[in-house]
CSV table of C-alpha atoms in Angstrom, one decimal:
chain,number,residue,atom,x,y,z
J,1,UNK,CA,49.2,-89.4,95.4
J,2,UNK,CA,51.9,-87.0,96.5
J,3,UNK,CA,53.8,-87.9,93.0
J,4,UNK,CA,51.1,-87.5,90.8
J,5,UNK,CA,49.8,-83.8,92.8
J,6,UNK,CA,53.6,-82.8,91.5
J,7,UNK,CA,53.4,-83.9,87.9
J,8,UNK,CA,49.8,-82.0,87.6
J,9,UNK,CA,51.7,-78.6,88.5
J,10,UNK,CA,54.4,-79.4,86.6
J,11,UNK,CA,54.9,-77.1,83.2
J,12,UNK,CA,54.1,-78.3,79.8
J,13,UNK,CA,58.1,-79.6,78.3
J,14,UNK,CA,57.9,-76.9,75.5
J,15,UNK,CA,60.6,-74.4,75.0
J,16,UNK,CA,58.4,-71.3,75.8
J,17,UNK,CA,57.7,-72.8,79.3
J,18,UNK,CA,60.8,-74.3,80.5
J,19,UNK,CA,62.7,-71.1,79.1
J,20,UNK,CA,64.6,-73.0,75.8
J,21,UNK,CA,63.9,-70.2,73.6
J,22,UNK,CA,67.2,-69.0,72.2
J,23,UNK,CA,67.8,-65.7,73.4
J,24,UNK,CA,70.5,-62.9,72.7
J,25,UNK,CA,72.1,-60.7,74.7
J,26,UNK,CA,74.7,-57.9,73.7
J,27,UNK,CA,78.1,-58.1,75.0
J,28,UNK,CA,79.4,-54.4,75.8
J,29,UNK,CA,83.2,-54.1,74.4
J,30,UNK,CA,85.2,-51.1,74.9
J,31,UNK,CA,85.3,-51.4,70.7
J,32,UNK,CA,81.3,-50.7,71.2
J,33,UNK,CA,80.8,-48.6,74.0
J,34,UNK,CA,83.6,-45.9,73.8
J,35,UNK,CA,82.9,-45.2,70.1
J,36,UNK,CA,79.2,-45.3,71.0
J,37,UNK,CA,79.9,-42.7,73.7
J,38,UNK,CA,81.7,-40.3,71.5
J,39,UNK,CA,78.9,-40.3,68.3
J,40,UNK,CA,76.3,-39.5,70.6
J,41,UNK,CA,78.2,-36.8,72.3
J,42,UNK,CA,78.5,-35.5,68.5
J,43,UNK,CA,75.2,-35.7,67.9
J,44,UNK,CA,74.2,-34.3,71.1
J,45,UNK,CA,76.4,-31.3,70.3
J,46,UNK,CA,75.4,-30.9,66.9
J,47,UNK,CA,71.7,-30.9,67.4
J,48,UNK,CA,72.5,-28.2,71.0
J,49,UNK,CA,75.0,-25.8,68.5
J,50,UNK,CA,71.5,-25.7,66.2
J,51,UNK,CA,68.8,-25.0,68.8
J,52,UNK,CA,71.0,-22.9,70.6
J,53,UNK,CA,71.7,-20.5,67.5
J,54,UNK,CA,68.4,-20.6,66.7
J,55,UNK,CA,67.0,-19.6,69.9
J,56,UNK,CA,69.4,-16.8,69.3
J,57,UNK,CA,67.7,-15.6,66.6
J,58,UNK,CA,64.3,-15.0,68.1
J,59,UNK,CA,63.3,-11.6,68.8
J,60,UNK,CA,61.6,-11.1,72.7
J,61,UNK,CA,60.6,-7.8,73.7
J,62,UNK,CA,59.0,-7.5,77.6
J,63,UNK,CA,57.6,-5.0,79.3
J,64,UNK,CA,56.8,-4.7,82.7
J,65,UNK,CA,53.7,-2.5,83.1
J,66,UNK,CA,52.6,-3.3,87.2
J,67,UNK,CA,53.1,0.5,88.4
J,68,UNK,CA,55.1,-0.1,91.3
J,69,UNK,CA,58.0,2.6,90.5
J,70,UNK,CA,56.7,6.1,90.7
J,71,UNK,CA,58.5,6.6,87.5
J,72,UNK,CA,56.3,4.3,85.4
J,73,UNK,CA,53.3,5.4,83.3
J,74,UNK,CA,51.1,3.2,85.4
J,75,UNK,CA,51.8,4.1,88.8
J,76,UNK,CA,48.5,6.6,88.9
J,77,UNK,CA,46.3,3.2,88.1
J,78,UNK,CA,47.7,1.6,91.1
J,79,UNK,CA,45.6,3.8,93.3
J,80,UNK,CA,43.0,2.2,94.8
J,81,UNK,CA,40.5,5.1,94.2
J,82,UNK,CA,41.1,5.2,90.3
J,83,UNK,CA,38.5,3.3,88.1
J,84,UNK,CA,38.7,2.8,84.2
J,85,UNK,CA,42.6,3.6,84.2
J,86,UNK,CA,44.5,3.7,81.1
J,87,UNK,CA,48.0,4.4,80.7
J,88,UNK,CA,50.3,4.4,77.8
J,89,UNK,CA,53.8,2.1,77.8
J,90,UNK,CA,56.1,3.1,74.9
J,91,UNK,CA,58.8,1.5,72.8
J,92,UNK,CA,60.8,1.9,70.4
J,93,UNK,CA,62.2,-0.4,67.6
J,94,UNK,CA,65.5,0.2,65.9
J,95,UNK,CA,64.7,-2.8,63.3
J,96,UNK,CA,62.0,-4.9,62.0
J,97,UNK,CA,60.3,-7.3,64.6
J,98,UNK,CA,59.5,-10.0,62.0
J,99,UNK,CA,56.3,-11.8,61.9
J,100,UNK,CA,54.2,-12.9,62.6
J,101,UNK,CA,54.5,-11.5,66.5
J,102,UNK,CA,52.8,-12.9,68.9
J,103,UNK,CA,51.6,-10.9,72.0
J,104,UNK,CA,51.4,-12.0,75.6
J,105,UNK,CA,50.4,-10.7,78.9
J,106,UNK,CA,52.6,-12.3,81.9
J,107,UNK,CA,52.1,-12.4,85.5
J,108,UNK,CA,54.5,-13.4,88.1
J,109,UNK,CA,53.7,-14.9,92.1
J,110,UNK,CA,50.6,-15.9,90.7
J,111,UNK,CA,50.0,-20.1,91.7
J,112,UNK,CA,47.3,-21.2,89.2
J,113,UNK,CA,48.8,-25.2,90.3
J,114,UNK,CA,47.3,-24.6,93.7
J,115,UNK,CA,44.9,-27.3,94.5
J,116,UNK,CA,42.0,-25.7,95.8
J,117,UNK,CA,41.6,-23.2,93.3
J,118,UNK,CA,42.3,-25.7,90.2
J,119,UNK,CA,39.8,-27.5,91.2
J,120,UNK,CA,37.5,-24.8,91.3
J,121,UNK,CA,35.1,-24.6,88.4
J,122,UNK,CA,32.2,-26.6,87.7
J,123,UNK,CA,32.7,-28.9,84.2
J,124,UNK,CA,28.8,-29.2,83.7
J,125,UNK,CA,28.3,-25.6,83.5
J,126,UNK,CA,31.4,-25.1,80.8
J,127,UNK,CA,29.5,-28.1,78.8
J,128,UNK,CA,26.5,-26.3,78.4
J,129,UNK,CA,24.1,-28.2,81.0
J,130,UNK,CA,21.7,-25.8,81.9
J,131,UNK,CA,20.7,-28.2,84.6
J,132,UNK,CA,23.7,-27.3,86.7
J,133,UNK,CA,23.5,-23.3,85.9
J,134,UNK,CA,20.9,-23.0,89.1
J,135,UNK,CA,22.7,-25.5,91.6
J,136,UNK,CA,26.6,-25.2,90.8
J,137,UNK,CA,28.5,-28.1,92.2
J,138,UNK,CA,29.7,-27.5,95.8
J,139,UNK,CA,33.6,-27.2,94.0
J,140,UNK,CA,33.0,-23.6,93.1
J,141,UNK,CA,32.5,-22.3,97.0
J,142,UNK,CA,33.0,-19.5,97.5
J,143,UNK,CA,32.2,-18.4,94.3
J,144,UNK,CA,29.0,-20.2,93.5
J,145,UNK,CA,26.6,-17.7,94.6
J,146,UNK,CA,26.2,-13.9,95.2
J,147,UNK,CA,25.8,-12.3,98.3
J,148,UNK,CA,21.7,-12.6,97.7
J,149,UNK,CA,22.3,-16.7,96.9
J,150,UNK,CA,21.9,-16.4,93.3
J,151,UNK,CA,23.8,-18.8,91.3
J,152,UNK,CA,26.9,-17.5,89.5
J,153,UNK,CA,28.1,-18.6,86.1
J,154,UNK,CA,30.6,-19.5,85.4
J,155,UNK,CA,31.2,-20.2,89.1
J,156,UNK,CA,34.6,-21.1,90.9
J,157,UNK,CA,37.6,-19.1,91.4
J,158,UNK,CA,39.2,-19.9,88.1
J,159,UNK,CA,36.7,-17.7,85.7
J,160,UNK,CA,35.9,-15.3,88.7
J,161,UNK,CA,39.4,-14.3,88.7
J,162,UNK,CA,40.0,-13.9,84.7
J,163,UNK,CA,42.1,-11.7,83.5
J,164,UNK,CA,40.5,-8.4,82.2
J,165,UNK,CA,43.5,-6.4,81.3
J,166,UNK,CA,43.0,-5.0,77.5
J,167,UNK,CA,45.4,-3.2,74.8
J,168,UNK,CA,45.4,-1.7,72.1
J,169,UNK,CA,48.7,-1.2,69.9
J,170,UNK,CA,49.6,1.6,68.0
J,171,UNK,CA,52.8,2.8,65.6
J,172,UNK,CA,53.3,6.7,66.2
J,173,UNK,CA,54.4,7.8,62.3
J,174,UNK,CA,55.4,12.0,62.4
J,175,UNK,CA,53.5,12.4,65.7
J,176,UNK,CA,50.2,10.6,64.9
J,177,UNK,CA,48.7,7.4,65.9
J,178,UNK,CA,48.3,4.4,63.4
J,179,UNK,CA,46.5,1.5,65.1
J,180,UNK,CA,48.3,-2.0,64.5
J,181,UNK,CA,45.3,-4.8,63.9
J,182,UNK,CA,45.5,-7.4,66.6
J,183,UNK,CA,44.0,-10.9,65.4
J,184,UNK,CA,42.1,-13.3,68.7
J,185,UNK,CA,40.9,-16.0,66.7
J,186,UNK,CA,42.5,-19.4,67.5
J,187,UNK,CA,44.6,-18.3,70.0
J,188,UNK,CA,43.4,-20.9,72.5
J,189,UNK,CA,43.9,-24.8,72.4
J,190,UNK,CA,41.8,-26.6,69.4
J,191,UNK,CA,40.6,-29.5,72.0
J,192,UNK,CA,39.3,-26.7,74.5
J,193,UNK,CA,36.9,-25.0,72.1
J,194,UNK,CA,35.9,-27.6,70.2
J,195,UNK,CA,35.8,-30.3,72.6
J,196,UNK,CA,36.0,-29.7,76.1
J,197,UNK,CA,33.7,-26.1,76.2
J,198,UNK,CA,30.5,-26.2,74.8
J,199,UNK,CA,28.0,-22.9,75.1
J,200,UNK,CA,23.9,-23.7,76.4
J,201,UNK,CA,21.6,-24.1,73.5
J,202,UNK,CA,19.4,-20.8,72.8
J,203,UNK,CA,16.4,-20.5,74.5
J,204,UNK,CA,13.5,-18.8,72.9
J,205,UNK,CA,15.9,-17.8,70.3
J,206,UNK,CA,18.3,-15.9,72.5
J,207,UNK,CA,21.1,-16.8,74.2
J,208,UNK,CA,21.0,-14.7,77.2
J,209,UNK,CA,17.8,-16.6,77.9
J,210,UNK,CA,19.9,-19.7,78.7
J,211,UNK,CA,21.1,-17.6,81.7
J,212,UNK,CA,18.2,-16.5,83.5
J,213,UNK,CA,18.4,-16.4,86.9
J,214,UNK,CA,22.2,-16.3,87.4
J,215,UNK,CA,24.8,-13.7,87.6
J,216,UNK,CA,27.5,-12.9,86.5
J,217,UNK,CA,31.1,-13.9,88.4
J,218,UNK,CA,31.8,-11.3,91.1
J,219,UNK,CA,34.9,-9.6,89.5
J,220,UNK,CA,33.4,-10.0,86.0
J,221,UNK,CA,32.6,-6.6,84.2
J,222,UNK,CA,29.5,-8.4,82.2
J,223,UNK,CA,28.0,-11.5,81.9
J,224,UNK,CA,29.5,-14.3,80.0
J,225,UNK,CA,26.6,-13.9,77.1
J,226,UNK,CA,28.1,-10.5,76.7
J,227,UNK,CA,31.9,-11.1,76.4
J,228,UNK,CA,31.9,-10.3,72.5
J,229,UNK,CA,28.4,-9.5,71.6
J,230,UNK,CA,30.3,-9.2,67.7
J,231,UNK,CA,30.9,-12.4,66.9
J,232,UNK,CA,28.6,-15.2,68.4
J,233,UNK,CA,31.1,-18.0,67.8
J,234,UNK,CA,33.7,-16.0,70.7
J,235,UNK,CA,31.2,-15.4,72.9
J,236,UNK,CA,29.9,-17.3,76.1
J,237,UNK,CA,32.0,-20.0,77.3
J,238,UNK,CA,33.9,-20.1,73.7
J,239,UNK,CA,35.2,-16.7,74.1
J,240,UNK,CA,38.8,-17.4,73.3
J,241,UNK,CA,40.3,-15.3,75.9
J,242,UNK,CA,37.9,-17.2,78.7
J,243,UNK,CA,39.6,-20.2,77.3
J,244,UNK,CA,43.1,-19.1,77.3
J,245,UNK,CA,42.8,-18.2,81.1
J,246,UNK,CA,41.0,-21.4,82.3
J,247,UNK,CA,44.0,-23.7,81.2
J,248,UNK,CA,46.2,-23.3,84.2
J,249,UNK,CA,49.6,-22.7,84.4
J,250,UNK,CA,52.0,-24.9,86.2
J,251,UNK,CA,54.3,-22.6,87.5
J,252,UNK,CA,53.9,-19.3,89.0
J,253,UNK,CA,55.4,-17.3,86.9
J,254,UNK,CA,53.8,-17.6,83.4
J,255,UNK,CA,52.6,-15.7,80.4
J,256,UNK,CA,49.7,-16.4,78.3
J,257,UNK,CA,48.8,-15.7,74.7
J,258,UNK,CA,46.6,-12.8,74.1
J,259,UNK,CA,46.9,-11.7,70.9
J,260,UNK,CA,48.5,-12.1,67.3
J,261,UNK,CA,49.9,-9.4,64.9
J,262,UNK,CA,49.5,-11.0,61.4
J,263,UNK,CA,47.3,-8.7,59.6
J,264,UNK,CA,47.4,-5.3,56.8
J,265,UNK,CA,50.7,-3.4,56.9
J,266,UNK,CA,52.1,-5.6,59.8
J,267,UNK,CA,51.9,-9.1,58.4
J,268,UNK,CA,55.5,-9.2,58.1
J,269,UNK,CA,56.2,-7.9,61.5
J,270,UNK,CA,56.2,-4.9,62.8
J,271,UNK,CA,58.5,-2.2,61.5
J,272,UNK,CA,61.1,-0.1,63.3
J,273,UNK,CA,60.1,2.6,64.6
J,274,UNK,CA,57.9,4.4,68.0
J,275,UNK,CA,54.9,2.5,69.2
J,276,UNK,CA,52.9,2.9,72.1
J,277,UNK,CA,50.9,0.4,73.8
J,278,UNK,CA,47.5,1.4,75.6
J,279,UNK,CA,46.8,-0.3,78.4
J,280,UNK,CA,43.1,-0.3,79.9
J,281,UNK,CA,44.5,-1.2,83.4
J,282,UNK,CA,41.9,-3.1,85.2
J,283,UNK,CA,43.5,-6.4,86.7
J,284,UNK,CA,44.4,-6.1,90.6
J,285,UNK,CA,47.6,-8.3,91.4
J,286,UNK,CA,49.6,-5.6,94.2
J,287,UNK,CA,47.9,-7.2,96.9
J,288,UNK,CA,49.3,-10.6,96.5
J,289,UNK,CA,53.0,-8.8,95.8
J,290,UNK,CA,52.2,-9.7,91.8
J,291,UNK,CA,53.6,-8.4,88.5
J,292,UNK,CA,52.1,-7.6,85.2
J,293,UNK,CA,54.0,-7.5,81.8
J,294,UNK,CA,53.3,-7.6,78.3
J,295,UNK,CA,55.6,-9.9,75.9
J,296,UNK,CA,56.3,-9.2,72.1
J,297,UNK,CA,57.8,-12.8,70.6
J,298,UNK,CA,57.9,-14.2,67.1
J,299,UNK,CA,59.0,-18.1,66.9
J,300,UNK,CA,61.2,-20.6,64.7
J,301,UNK,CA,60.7,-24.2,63.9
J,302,UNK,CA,61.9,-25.0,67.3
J,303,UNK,CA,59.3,-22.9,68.8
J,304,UNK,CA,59.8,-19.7,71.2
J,305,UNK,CA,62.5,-18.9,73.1
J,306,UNK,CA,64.4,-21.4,74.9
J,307,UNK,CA,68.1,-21.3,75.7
J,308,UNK,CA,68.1,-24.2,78.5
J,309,UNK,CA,67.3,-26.7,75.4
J,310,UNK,CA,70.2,-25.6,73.5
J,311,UNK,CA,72.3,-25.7,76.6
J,312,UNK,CA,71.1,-29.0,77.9
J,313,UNK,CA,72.2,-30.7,74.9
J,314,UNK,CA,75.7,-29.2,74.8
J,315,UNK,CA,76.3,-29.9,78.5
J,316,UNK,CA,74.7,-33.3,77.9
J,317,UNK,CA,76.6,-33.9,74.5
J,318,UNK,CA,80.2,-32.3,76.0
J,319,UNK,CA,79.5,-35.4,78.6
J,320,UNK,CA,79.7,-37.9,76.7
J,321,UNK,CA,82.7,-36.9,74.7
J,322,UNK,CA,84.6,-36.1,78.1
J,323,UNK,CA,83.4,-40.0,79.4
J,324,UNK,CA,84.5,-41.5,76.3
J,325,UNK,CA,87.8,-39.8,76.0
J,326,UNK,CA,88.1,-41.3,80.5
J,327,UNK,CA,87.3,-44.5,79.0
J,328,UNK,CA,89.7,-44.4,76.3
J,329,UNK,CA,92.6,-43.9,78.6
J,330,UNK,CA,91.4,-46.6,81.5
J,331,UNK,CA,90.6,-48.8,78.5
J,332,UNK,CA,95.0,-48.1,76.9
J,333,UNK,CA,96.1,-47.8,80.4
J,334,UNK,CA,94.7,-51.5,82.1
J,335,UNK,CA,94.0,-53.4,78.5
J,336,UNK,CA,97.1,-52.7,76.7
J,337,UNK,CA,99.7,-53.4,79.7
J,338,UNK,CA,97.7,-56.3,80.2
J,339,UNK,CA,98.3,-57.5,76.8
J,340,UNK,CA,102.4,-56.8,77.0
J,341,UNK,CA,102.0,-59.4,79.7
């Protein structure tokens, strides 16, 4: 019995089971690996010399616009007191800024990744589900309802705390003001306003219907039904700079797209020359020790600026050359006396 339990838990004898299959495996010579080393340090350098020159080549213009320094055209706005602040940041350009440019606003100790408030929004609501506009999920405390228990929408402390700075761009030609069009469609992520957002049907033929009996977000100037009464495809929980601000950022420092300059006179950039940027200064960030700026970038085929890549591959690249070159000498030193033995 005790021979015949063995043979039953035995493998079938075919080559797959018993581990017959021929097999290969790659012996590493110093004729392989050395010369392997050395064209991928190449490579590595090659491809680092081209992103880095190319990163070189993109034009970055920031601004810092927070109103800390007496000196700066904001500083009045910081003032508690003051209420629909604007101030005016200029620049000048001594050559083209070629397009298409696209415009940021950055902020700085500002920690988006924190659990709490990433977590903080309810995902029925931004689907459309009227159902949950009058009981927000219990995610959005503190900012699921007023101070009279009324149910907020959005709720949670990512839309309450939107950004709500706005600008408006202008060139100054022989002391007057030429506005420069600024273009907001698609400047948010394809999957967020076509999949992942979705506005509430119409009720009675209006959409403000679909909010009765909410209110607005605390900090929010209007409802979200009113964020661009213009166009009804940017309004609600499509409006593209709603969805720009409720993808997170990772790290707290960050900048996020706000507009595009691609249109009339300024399609191929914008020119040299004096601009001045008006700022409707709305968006609080002093009490958490915070920093506002505004970013003027164009891109390449690599994308925005990014030195580090460039770098990385160079230093990575320079490696490998150096370790080849270690392991050509160990490889004559040891090998070659060895043969003369």
């Amino acid at each position: 019995m005790k021979n015949e339990g063995e043979g039953s838990e035995r493998p079938d004898n075919t080559a797959f089971t018993q581990q017959r299959l021929p097999a290969w495996q790659p012996i590493l010579s110093a004729g392989i690996v050395i010369p392997g080393f050395l064209i991928i340090g190449l490579a590595f350098i090659g491809i680092g010399i081209g992103l880095f020159l190319t990163s070189q080549t993109i034009q970055v213009l920031e601004m810092d616009y927070t109103g800390v320094e007496k000196d700066s055209p904001c500083f009045r706005c910081t003032i508690q007191s003051s209420q629909n602040c604007t101030c005016d940041v200029t620049f000048s350009l001594s050559t083209l800024f070629t397009g298409p440019v696209f415009f940021y606003y950055g902020l700085s100790n500002y920690f988006q990744n924190f659990r709490k408030y990433g977590v903080s929004k309810d995902y029925y609501q931004l689907t459309g589900d009227t159902k949950y506009f009058k009981s927000p999920q219990d995610v959005c405390a503190p900012y699921a309802y007023d101070s009279k228990s009324n149910p907020i929408v959005p709720c949670g402390a990512i839309a309450n705390s939107m950004f709500n700075d706005t600008f408006e761009l202008y060139q100054i030609i022989n002391g007057t003001k030429k506005q420069v069009p600024l273009d907001g469609k698609g400047i948010s992520w394809w999957t967020d306003y076509n999949i992942k957002y979705r506005n509430p049907s119409p009720v009675n033929g209006s959409f403000a219907n679909a909010f009765e009996g909410t209110v607005k977000p605390i900090n929010w100037p209007k409802a979200a039904y009113e964020l661009d009464l213009t166009d009804p495809y940017n309004n609600g929980f499509l409006n593209q700079d709603f969805l720009v601000w409720m993808r997170r950022s990772a790290l707290p420092q960050f900048r996020k797209l706000y507009r595009r300059i691609t249109e009339g006179d300024y399609s191929a950039g914008l020119p040299a020359g004096n601009y001045s940027l008006t700022v409707h200064y709305n968006y609080p960030v002093l009490s958490f020790d915070g920093r506002k700026k505004v970013v003027f970038s164009n891109v390449s085929w690599m994308g925005g600026k990014n030195d580090f890549l460039g770098i990385a591959y160079l230093v990575v690249g320079s490696l490998c050359v150096v370790m080849s070159v270690v392991m050509l000498i160990v490889y004559a030193k040891f090998k070659f006396s060895d043969d003369d033995a």
